Tab-separated table of C-alpha atoms in Angstrom:
chain	number	residue	atom	x	y	z
A	257	UNK	CA	184.480	105.857	76.654
A	258	UNK	CA	182.090	106.777	73.937
A	259	UNK	CA	182.607	103.665	72.149
A	260	UNK	CA	181.280	101.792	75.305
A	261	UNK	CA	178.075	104.142	75.869
A	262	UNK	CA	177.097	103.089	71.916
A	263	UNK	CA	177.464	99.407	72.522
A	264	UNK	CA	175.859	99.687	75.499
A	265	UNK	CA	172.453	101.279	73.367
A	266	UNK	CA	172.980	99.049	70.964
A	267	UNK	CA	172.759	96.426	73.042
A	268	UNK	CA	169.934	97.449	74.999
A	269	UNK	CA	168.512	98.516	71.749
A	270	UNK	CA	168.346	94.757	70.301
A	271	UNK	CA	167.490	93.296	73.618
A	272	UNK	CA	164.172	95.390	73.270
A	273	UNK	CA	163.697	94.904	69.608
A	274	UNK	CA	164.392	90.729	70.553
A	275	UNK	CA	161.930	90.696	73.870
A	276	UNK	CA	159.480	92.495	71.699
A	277	UNK	CA	159.383	89.697	69.124
A	278	UNK	CA	159.484	87.033	71.506
A	279	UNK	CA	156.678	87.862	73.130
A	280	UNK	CA	155.387	88.990	69.946
A	281	UNK	CA	155.115	85.386	69.479
A	282	UNK	CA	154.665	83.458	72.444
A	283	UNK	CA	151.090	83.261	72.037
A	284	UNK	CA	150.970	81.820	68.875
A	285	UNK	CA	153.431	79.420	69.948
A	286	UNK	CA	152.111	78.170	73.274
A	287	UNK	CA	149.038	77.702	70.749
A	288	UNK	CA	150.586	75.750	68.391
A	289	UNK	CA	152.251	73.854	71.176
A	290	UNK	CA	148.966	73.110	73.153
A	291	UNK	CA	147.234	72.301	69.620
A	292	UNK	CA	150.332	70.921	67.776
A	293	UNK	CA	148.538	66.514	66.941
A	294	UNK	CA	146.730	65.408	64.128
A	295	UNK	CA	143.949	65.946	65.829
A	296	UNK	CA	143.708	69.315	64.651
A	297	UNK	CA	144.552	71.407	61.587
A	298	UNK	CA	144.520	75.528	62.988
A	299	UNK	CA	143.936	77.730	60.031
A	300	UNK	CA	146.768	80.525	59.905
A	301	UNK	CA	146.556	83.277	61.425
A	302	UNK	CA	148.124	85.324	64.419
A	303	UNK	CA	147.565	85.338	67.989
A	304	UNK	CA	148.685	88.305	69.134
A	305	UNK	CA	150.324	89.400	72.232
A	306	UNK	CA	149.804	87.256	75.622
A	307	UNK	CA	146.833	88.344	77.456
A	308	UNK	CA	145.399	90.553	74.682
A	309	UNK	CA	145.949	88.916	71.765
A	310	UNK	CA	145.368	91.741	69.179
A	311	UNK	CA	142.728	93.258	71.190
A	312	UNK	CA	144.310	96.130	70.888
A	313	UNK	CA	144.789	96.316	67.103
A	314	UNK	CA	141.272	95.557	66.938
A	315	UNK	CA	139.943	98.526	69.200
A	316	UNK	CA	142.516	100.836	67.874
A	317	UNK	CA	140.701	100.355	64.154
A	318	UNK	CA	137.282	99.893	65.714
A	319	UNK	CA	138.056	103.870	67.429
A	320	UNK	CA	139.212	105.002	63.959
A	321	UNK	CA	136.118	104.065	62.004
A	322	UNK	CA	138.216	101.613	59.480
A	323	UNK	CA	137.999	97.845	60.152
A	324	UNK	CA	138.331	97.072	56.700
A	325	UNK	CA	142.312	97.818	58.263
A	326	UNK	CA	142.592	95.293	60.375
A	327	UNK	CA	140.650	92.230	58.416
A	328	UNK	CA	142.986	93.275	54.919
A	329	UNK	CA	145.806	92.434	57.847
A	330	UNK	CA	144.755	88.781	57.768
A	331	UNK	CA	143.407	88.604	54.368
A	332	UNK	CA	147.039	90.093	53.054
A	333	UNK	CA	149.102	88.416	55.550
A	334	UNK	CA	147.845	84.924	55.206
A	335	UNK	CA	145.712	84.223	52.271
A	336	UNK	CA	142.011	84.791	51.110
A	337	UNK	CA	141.012	81.267	52.804
A	338	UNK	CA	138.296	82.968	55.410
A	339	UNK	CA	139.477	82.093	58.365
A	340	UNK	CA	142.159	83.140	60.593
A	341	UNK	CA	143.132	82.262	63.957
A	342	UNK	CA	143.689	84.888	66.435
A	343	UNK	CA	143.426	85.686	70.592
A	344	UNK	CA	140.645	87.445	70.796
A	345	UNK	CA	138.517	89.239	73.862
A	346	UNK	CA	140.295	86.721	75.835
A	347	UNK	CA	140.146	83.432	74.319
A	348	UNK	CA	141.233	81.653	71.159
A	349	UNK	CA	139.383	82.283	67.841
A	350	UNK	CA	138.547	81.701	64.616
A	351	UNK	CA	137.861	84.963	62.298
A	352	UNK	CA	135.402	84.633	59.259
A	353	UNK	CA	135.645	86.795	56.807
A	354	UNK	CA	133.351	85.108	54.236
A	355	UNK	CA	130.309	85.077	53.686
A	356	UNK	CA	129.229	81.650	52.993
A	357	UNK	CA	131.237	80.222	55.839
A	358	UNK	CA	129.285	82.548	58.845
A	359	UNK	CA	126.378	81.301	57.049
A	360	UNK	CA	127.738	77.277	57.842
A	361	UNK	CA	128.113	78.328	61.208
A	362	UNK	CA	124.662	80.841	62.305
A	363	UNK	CA	122.745	77.896	60.958
A	364	UNK	CA	123.800	74.712	62.607
A	365	UNK	CA	122.850	75.431	66.158
A	366	UNK	CA	123.191	71.842	67.129
A	367	UNK	CA	127.218	72.307	66.434
A	368	UNK	CA	127.858	76.265	67.681
A	369	UNK	CA	126.472	77.925	70.893
A	370	UNK	CA	125.879	81.736	71.197
A	371	UNK	CA	129.780	82.658	72.292
A	372	UNK	CA	129.194	85.421	73.618
A	373	UNK	CA	132.537	87.145	76.324
A	374	UNK	CA	131.814	85.636	79.754
A	375	UNK	CA	132.397	89.264	80.740
A	376	UNK	CA	129.503	90.360	79.051
A	377	UNK	CA	126.858	87.762	79.842
A	378	UNK	CA	127.901	88.715	83.638
A	379	UNK	CA	127.335	92.394	82.867
A	380	UNK	CA	124.163	91.977	81.689
A	381	UNK	CA	122.958	89.284	84.397
A	382	UNK	CA	123.051	86.312	81.875
A	383	UNK	CA	125.832	84.535	83.279
A	384	UNK	CA	124.126	84.727	86.847
A	385	UNK	CA	121.022	83.109	85.480
A	386	UNK	CA	122.576	80.161	83.427
A	387	UNK	CA	121.878	81.465	79.604
A	388	UNK	CA	119.069	80.671	77.331
A	389	UNK	CA	117.434	77.630	75.938
A	390	UNK	CA	116.721	76.843	72.882
A	391	UNK	CA	113.121	76.730	73.811
A	392	UNK	CA	113.312	80.099	76.189
A	393	UNK	CA	114.615	81.703	72.676
A	394	UNK	CA	112.409	80.473	70.617
A	395	UNK	CA	110.012	81.363	72.808
A	396	UNK	CA	111.417	84.875	73.403
A	397	UNK	CA	111.117	85.238	69.191
A	398	UNK	CA	107.630	84.839	68.822
A	399	UNK	CA	106.706	86.907	71.561
A	400	UNK	CA	108.777	90.016	69.382
A	401	UNK	CA	107.031	89.023	66.441
A	402	UNK	CA	103.778	89.124	68.233
A	403	UNK	CA	104.334	92.279	68.529
A	404	UNK	CA	104.473	92.542	64.310
A	405	UNK	CA	102.351	90.327	62.989
A	406	UNK	CA	99.064	91.172	64.859
A	407	UNK	CA	97.424	94.160	63.210
A	408	UNK	CA	96.222	95.304	66.505
A	409	UNK	CA	99.432	95.542	68.786
A	410	UNK	CA	101.083	96.966	65.511
A	411	UNK	CA	98.296	99.819	65.604
A	412	UNK	CA	98.900	99.836	69.987
A	413	UNK	CA	101.898	100.277	69.325
A	414	UNK	CA	102.079	103.020	66.335
A	415	UNK	CA	99.956	105.253	68.594
A	416	UNK	CA	101.732	105.154	71.970
A	417	UNK	CA	105.096	105.533	70.086
A	418	UNK	CA	103.835	108.426	68.072
A	419	UNK	CA	103.001	110.764	71.387
A	420	UNK	CA	106.583	109.368	72.662
A	421	UNK	CA	108.503	111.256	69.665
A	422	UNK	CA	105.913	113.639	69.089
A	423	UNK	CA	106.952	114.857	72.853
A	424	UNK	CA	110.469	114.134	72.615
A	425	UNK	CA	110.828	116.598	69.322
A	426	UNK	CA	109.004	119.571	70.405
A	427	UNK	CA	111.116	119.653	73.333
A	428	UNK	CA	114.268	119.249	71.070
A	429	UNK	CA	113.004	122.409	69.228
A	430	UNK	CA	112.419	124.471	72.104
A	431	UNK	CA	115.990	123.947	72.713
A	432	UNK	CA	118.403	126.904	71.860
A	433	UNK	CA	121.432	125.538	72.626
A	434	UNK	CA	122.402	122.683	69.669
A	435	UNK	CA	122.528	119.461	70.387
A	436	UNK	CA	124.544	115.824	69.399
A	437	UNK	CA	121.990	114.093	67.107
A	438	UNK	CA	122.654	110.689	68.467
A	439	UNK	CA	122.160	112.013	72.255
A	440	UNK	CA	119.159	113.564	70.496
A	441	UNK	CA	117.656	110.602	69.916
A	442	UNK	CA	118.395	108.386	72.515
A	443	UNK	CA	115.871	109.978	74.706
A	444	UNK	CA	112.778	108.943	72.628
A	445	UNK	CA	113.946	105.894	71.289
A	446	UNK	CA	114.548	104.678	75.121
A	447	UNK	CA	111.305	105.673	75.971
A	448	UNK	CA	109.688	103.555	73.453
A	449	UNK	CA	111.677	100.908	74.271
A	450	UNK	CA	110.322	101.238	78.003
A	451	UNK	CA	106.869	101.344	76.601
A	452	UNK	CA	107.493	98.523	74.842
A	453	UNK	CA	108.903	96.020	78.113
A	454	UNK	CA	107.511	97.592	80.997
A	455	UNK	CA	104.588	99.268	79.659
A	456	UNK	CA	103.009	102.744	81.084
A	457	UNK	CA	102.226	103.942	84.338
A	458	UNK	CA	105.697	103.596	85.755
A	459	UNK	CA	107.198	106.445	87.963
A	460	UNK	CA	109.111	108.415	85.726
A	461	UNK	CA	112.111	108.504	88.225
A	462	UNK	CA	112.755	105.320	87.628
A	463	UNK	CA	112.844	105.519	84.133
A	464	UNK	CA	114.808	108.340	84.419
A	465	UNK	CA	117.316	106.207	86.734
A	466	UNK	CA	116.985	103.764	84.016
A	467	UNK	CA	117.941	105.633	81.183
A	468	UNK	CA	121.182	106.804	83.255
A	469	UNK	CA	122.407	103.468	84.088
A	470	UNK	CA	121.586	101.595	81.175
A	471	UNK	CA	124.294	104.676	79.462
A	472	UNK	CA	126.687	103.305	82.247
A	473	UNK	CA	125.940	99.893	81.498
A	474	UNK	CA	126.831	100.714	77.577
A	475	UNK	CA	130.079	102.289	78.351
A	476	UNK	CA	130.354	99.325	80.421
A	477	UNK	CA	130.073	96.457	78.198
A	478	UNK	CA	132.419	98.531	75.133
A	479	UNK	CA	135.082	99.022	77.938
A	480	UNK	CA	137.941	96.460	78.987
A	481	UNK	CA	136.266	93.633	81.083
A	482	UNK	CA	138.719	95.279	84.353
A	483	UNK	CA	137.035	94.592	87.332
A	484	UNK	CA	138.664	97.378	89.259
A	485	UNK	CA	137.458	100.658	91.051
A	486	UNK	CA	136.667	103.103	88.969
A	487	UNK	CA	136.323	101.441	85.796
A	488	UNK	CA	134.064	101.477	82.891
A	489	UNK	CA	132.975	97.845	83.831
A	490	UNK	CA	133.270	98.222	87.225
A	491	UNK	CA	130.041	100.999	86.895
A	492	UNK	CA	128.405	98.917	84.385
A	493	UNK	CA	127.476	95.772	87.122
A	494	UNK	CA	127.009	97.971	89.711
A	495	UNK	CA	124.162	100.180	86.814
A	496	UNK	CA	122.756	96.109	86.271
A	497	UNK	CA	122.198	95.549	89.810
A	498	UNK	CA	120.700	99.265	90.036
A	499	UNK	CA	118.270	98.198	87.052
A	500	UNK	CA	117.707	95.332	88.243
A	501	UNK	CA	116.021	96.189	91.226
A	502	UNK	CA	114.123	98.427	89.993
A	503	UNK	CA	112.247	95.933	87.146
A	504	UNK	CA	112.399	93.392	90.270
A	505	UNK	CA	110.615	96.027	91.395
A	506	UNK	CA	108.291	96.667	89.067
A	507	UNK	CA	107.586	92.650	87.954
A	508	UNK	CA	106.307	92.447	91.931
A	509	UNK	CA	103.710	94.874	91.440
A	510	UNK	CA	102.380	93.093	88.117
A	511	UNK	CA	101.957	89.942	90.405
A	512	UNK	CA	100.419	91.907	92.599
A	513	UNK	CA	97.704	93.355	90.232
A	514	UNK	CA	97.046	89.537	87.801
A	515	UNK	CA	96.630	88.645	91.777
A	516	UNK	CA	93.829	90.611	91.681
A	517	UNK	CA	92.005	90.150	88.529
A	518	UNK	CA	92.818	86.292	88.607
A	519	UNK	CA	93.076	85.810	84.981
A	520	UNK	CA	96.451	86.618	82.736
A	521	UNK	CA	94.945	88.609	79.990
A	522	UNK	CA	96.607	89.075	76.499
A	523	UNK	CA	99.009	91.721	77.053
A	524	UNK	CA	101.250	93.904	74.305
A	525	UNK	CA	104.078	94.873	76.744
A	526	UNK	CA	106.985	91.883	76.710
A	527	UNK	CA	107.811	91.964	80.534
A	528	UNK	CA	103.867	91.074	80.800
A	529	UNK	CA	103.987	87.886	78.002
A	530	UNK	CA	107.050	86.724	79.868
A	531	UNK	CA	105.197	86.650	83.460
A	532	UNK	CA	102.649	84.714	81.701
A	533	UNK	CA	104.378	81.764	80.779
A	534	UNK	CA	104.705	80.948	84.536
A	535	UNK	CA	102.250	79.145	85.289
A	536	UNK	CA	101.211	77.670	89.359
A	537	UNK	CA	104.391	75.555	89.959
A	538	UNK	CA	106.723	78.822	88.348
A	539	UNK	CA	107.671	76.511	85.477
A	540	UNK	CA	108.091	79.081	82.153
A	541	UNK	CA	110.354	82.309	82.433
A	542	UNK	CA	111.605	82.929	86.630
A	543	UNK	CA	112.170	86.311	88.026
A	544	UNK	CA	115.610	85.894	87.521
A	545	UNK	CA	115.123	85.212	84.282
A	546	UNK	CA	112.368	87.715	82.693
A	547	UNK	CA	114.578	90.302	84.576
A	548	UNK	CA	118.206	89.491	82.647
A	549	UNK	CA	116.112	89.003	79.664
A	550	UNK	CA	114.815	92.761	80.290
A	551	UNK	CA	118.464	94.449	81.384
A	552	UNK	CA	119.143	93.038	77.946
A	553	UNK	CA	116.876	94.189	75.685
A	554	UNK	CA	117.265	97.277	77.307
A	555	UNK	CA	121.134	97.046	76.516
A	556	UNK	CA	120.500	95.871	72.993
A	557	UNK	CA	116.870	98.107	72.007
A	558	UNK	CA	118.368	101.324	73.005
A	559	UNK	CA	121.798	102.424	71.618
A	560	UNK	CA	121.458	100.553	68.758
A	561	UNK	CA	117.707	101.879	67.585
A	562	UNK	CA	119.449	105.493	67.935
A	563	UNK	CA	122.433	105.526	66.029
A	564	UNK	CA	120.652	103.481	63.525
A	565	UNK	CA	117.590	106.817	63.306
A	566	UNK	CA	119.851	109.302	63.960
A	567	UNK	CA	122.338	107.490	61.208
A	568	UNK	CA	119.357	108.044	58.801
A	569	UNK	CA	118.474	111.482	59.469
A	570	UNK	CA	121.648	113.037	59.283
A	571	UNK	CA	122.146	111.295	55.589
A	572	UNK	CA	118.142	112.317	54.845
A	573	UNK	CA	119.346	115.436	55.178
A	574	UNK	CA	122.536	115.378	53.372
A	575	UNK	CA	121.043	113.852	51.032
A	576	UNK	CA	117.338	115.314	50.955
A	577	UNK	CA	116.721	113.548	47.482
A	578	UNK	CA	116.128	109.758	49.181
A	579	UNK	CA	113.028	111.470	51.031
A	580	UNK	CA	111.101	108.952	48.874
A	581	UNK	CA	113.077	106.038	48.893
A	582	UNK	CA	111.232	103.065	50.673
A	583	UNK	CA	115.023	101.316	51.393
A	584	UNK	CA	115.951	104.418	54.071
A	585	UNK	CA	115.501	102.400	56.454
A	586	UNK	CA	117.640	99.201	55.088
A	587	UNK	CA	120.954	101.362	54.092
A	588	UNK	CA	120.510	103.050	57.675
A	589	UNK	CA	120.523	99.871	59.298
A	590	UNK	CA	123.677	98.633	56.940
A	591	UNK	CA	126.239	101.681	57.571
A	592	UNK	CA	125.499	102.226	61.072
A	593	UNK	CA	125.357	98.197	62.179
A	594	UNK	CA	128.598	97.682	60.013
A	595	UNK	CA	130.405	97.346	63.420
A	596	UNK	CA	128.287	94.747	64.980
A	597	UNK	CA	130.064	91.180	66.203
A	598	UNK	CA	128.180	88.223	66.131
A	599	UNK	CA	129.871	85.762	68.388
A	600	UNK	CA	129.646	81.729	67.933
A	601	UNK	CA	131.504	78.627	70.016
A	602	UNK	CA	132.156	75.461	69.941
A	603	UNK	CA	130.623	72.569	71.257
A	604	UNK	CA	132.672	70.255	70.143
A	605	UNK	CA	135.249	69.423	68.527
A	606	UNK	CA	134.485	70.871	64.747
A	607	UNK	CA	135.621	70.245	61.139
A	608	UNK	CA	134.547	72.881	59.000
A	609	UNK	CA	136.468	73.998	55.643
A	610	UNK	CA	139.273	71.365	56.124
A	611	UNK	CA	139.979	73.044	59.262
A	612	UNK	CA	139.603	71.271	63.361
A	613	UNK	CA	138.418	73.671	65.516
A	614	UNK	CA	139.156	72.637	69.087
A	615	UNK	CA	135.362	72.572	71.498
A	616	UNK	CA	135.200	75.606	73.369
A	617	UNK	CA	136.465	77.525	70.719
A	618	UNK	CA	135.008	81.404	69.484
A	619	UNK	CA	133.970	82.300	65.948
A	620	UNK	CA	134.348	86.085	65.131
A	621	UNK	CA	132.012	87.356	62.193
A	622	UNK	CA	132.099	90.595	61.929
A	623	UNK	CA	128.927	92.812	59.684
A	624	UNK	CA	132.047	95.522	58.547
A	625	UNK	CA	133.066	92.305	56.114
A	626	UNK	CA	129.238	92.333	54.345
A	627	UNK	CA	128.254	95.545	54.834
A	628	UNK	CA	131.338	97.169	53.442
A	629	UNK	CA	132.071	94.350	50.474
A	630	UNK	CA	132.345	96.424	47.549
A	631	UNK	CA	131.140	93.350	45.223
A	632	UNK	CA	127.629	93.355	46.699
A	633	UNK	CA	127.856	97.288	47.305
A	634	UNK	CA	129.413	99.446	45.079
A	635	UNK	CA	130.835	102.219	46.801
A	636	UNK	CA	129.365	100.886	50.165
A	637	UNK	CA	130.984	103.556	51.993
A	638	UNK	CA	128.070	105.743	50.354
A	639	UNK	CA	124.840	106.187	51.637
A	640	UNK	CA	122.588	105.276	48.913
A	641	UNK	CA	119.411	103.888	49.266
A	642	UNK	CA	118.441	103.395	46.140
A	643	UNK	CA	120.687	100.267	45.068
A	644	UNK	CA	118.074	98.687	47.432
A	645	UNK	CA	115.608	99.116	44.191
A	646	UNK	CA	117.321	95.963	42.634
A	647	UNK	CA	119.825	94.415	44.634
A	648	UNK	CA	120.434	91.208	44.763
A	649	UNK	CA	122.079	90.703	47.463
A	650	UNK	CA	124.717	86.806	49.016
A	651	UNK	CA	122.954	84.623	51.282
A	652	UNK	CA	123.302	86.695	54.299
A	653	UNK	CA	125.181	89.824	53.435
A	654	UNK	CA	123.159	91.812	55.317
A	655	UNK	CA	123.458	90.959	58.763
A	656	UNK	CA	122.502	93.676	60.772
A	657	UNK	CA	120.596	91.557	63.363
A	658	UNK	CA	122.164	88.052	62.626
A	659	UNK	CA	120.554	85.080	60.614
A	660	UNK	CA	119.721	81.358	61.671
A	661	UNK	CA	117.775	80.905	64.962
A	662	UNK	CA	119.687	82.514	67.539
A	663	UNK	CA	119.381	85.385	65.590
A	664	UNK	CA	118.671	89.100	67.681
A	665	UNK	CA	115.169	88.076	69.380
A	666	UNK	CA	114.794	91.673	69.015
A	667	UNK	CA	115.502	92.428	65.484
A	668	UNK	CA	111.182	92.506	64.668
A	669	UNK	CA	111.187	95.303	67.776
A	670	UNK	CA	114.356	97.306	66.485
A	671	UNK	CA	113.106	98.021	63.329
A	672	UNK	CA	109.169	98.695	64.093
A	673	UNK	CA	111.310	101.437	66.424
A	674	UNK	CA	113.368	102.790	63.874
A	675	UNK	CA	110.212	103.004	61.427
A	676	UNK	CA	108.299	104.841	64.240
A	677	UNK	CA	110.970	107.611	65.058
A	678	UNK	CA	111.950	108.623	61.114
A	679	UNK	CA	108.513	108.169	60.054
A	680	UNK	CA	107.445	111.583	62.311
A	681	UNK	CA	110.591	113.280	61.908
A	682	UNK	CA	110.029	112.971	58.248
A	683	UNK	CA	106.648	114.736	58.159
A	684	UNK	CA	107.153	117.099	61.226
A	685	UNK	CA	110.949	117.729	61.055
A	686	UNK	CA	114.389	118.405	60.582
A	687	UNK	CA	117.329	118.764	61.337
A	688	UNK	CA	120.244	122.310	60.408
A	689	UNK	CA	123.724	121.212	60.738
A	690	UNK	CA	125.751	123.414	63.199
A	691	UNK	CA	129.216	122.888	60.945
A	692	UNK	CA	128.515	121.314	57.518
A	693	UNK	CA	131.283	120.440	56.984
A	694	UNK	CA	132.451	118.074	59.357
A	695	UNK	CA	131.156	114.728	59.237
A	696	UNK	CA	127.399	113.071	59.755
A	697	UNK	CA	128.992	110.193	61.627
A	698	UNK	CA	127.025	110.215	64.688
A	699	UNK	CA	128.955	109.055	67.259
A	700	UNK	CA	131.980	111.672	66.076
A	701	UNK	CA	130.042	114.147	68.123
A	702	UNK	CA	127.766	115.777	65.084
A	703	UNK	CA	125.651	119.156	66.627
A	704	UNK	CA	122.035	119.822	65.327
A	705	UNK	CA	119.053	122.434	65.914
A	706	UNK	CA	115.860	120.985	65.869
A	707	UNK	CA	113.792	122.995	63.261
A	708	UNK	CA	109.779	122.154	63.001
A	709	UNK	CA	108.202	122.345	59.349
């Protein structure tokens, strides 16, 4: 009897291990068979599990703050070629770990599209409007660059940003209870962004709703893309719809104002800049695309700015000898954006580095491979603005906002926002860490009290 039980359990264990082994290889077999022809020559790699690919491994590494372990798996197992096949974000993909390969793809606007996952495009509203053309993307770049290059607009920007940041910090000083430093910086970062996007004079209740819904939108974009009631993604879709209604209301109000003035005056407000591209035949940015871009800018320019600014604040508090360094923002951007992912998609079958990649496959580039590369940045996990005094980086090895024709159009705005927040904070405030022994990574709930100096 005991012998039979041992045999049963042994057979069961062998069966389970065999099933797991088959499932683990099933995705790889499927794509090997599908693209097993002389037409394609795919790089080595691991396609992971059916449906989810290697997303579970990636998400765990991302959550632990150690993406290096994810990439080292590919490099150790498949060599240092710099290109590896995988299945991530619901699509067959190529991971790029060498900066030279990423730069080649980023700079090629003819053969590669943006490649953002469809579920993110949908939650941001870009899928519904068919995305943005090359000319529209160039126009957006010009608008955001104008804010930074025009002296009069820049002066006006610093004036209102200073007032917003000042009021926010004063409220933080009056708080008796400690607060998460990232959470504390989110509101002034958001308020400054709203002033750039839609201007002042907007009802405070509307702005508060936009702030709350943007939080849900952010969690929806970073959660699993399952549109079921109660899921973060489902709530994110509802948040976008709520934000779109508010932005449409504001847009309609601006149209009425422009109609009364009968002129389209120069503006430093992004909504009005986009609105001014419309003519009597509705050429230029239509309402749907303006709203989609406002939602996208709100998503991209809010959390990222707060993360970079709060990272800089905490590192500077723990390394006060760096306060006089001019490259603090670059070093903060390098560390805070190390988990950024850049997407591209092959418009056609592509030949690159000896491989032939099918049309529609994604190309994934991760800032971690460049911002945390010890060959470029000595002791990369250390905060050291001094490294920028004489650092000669490899081409594209510093990618906080991407590179090439499709570089983030809000890059100039983000840098400017971070500059204003840090400028006013360093001149007037300091933070006191509640637990000096805790890690100073803002995403991991670093509690502080704000002090005026």
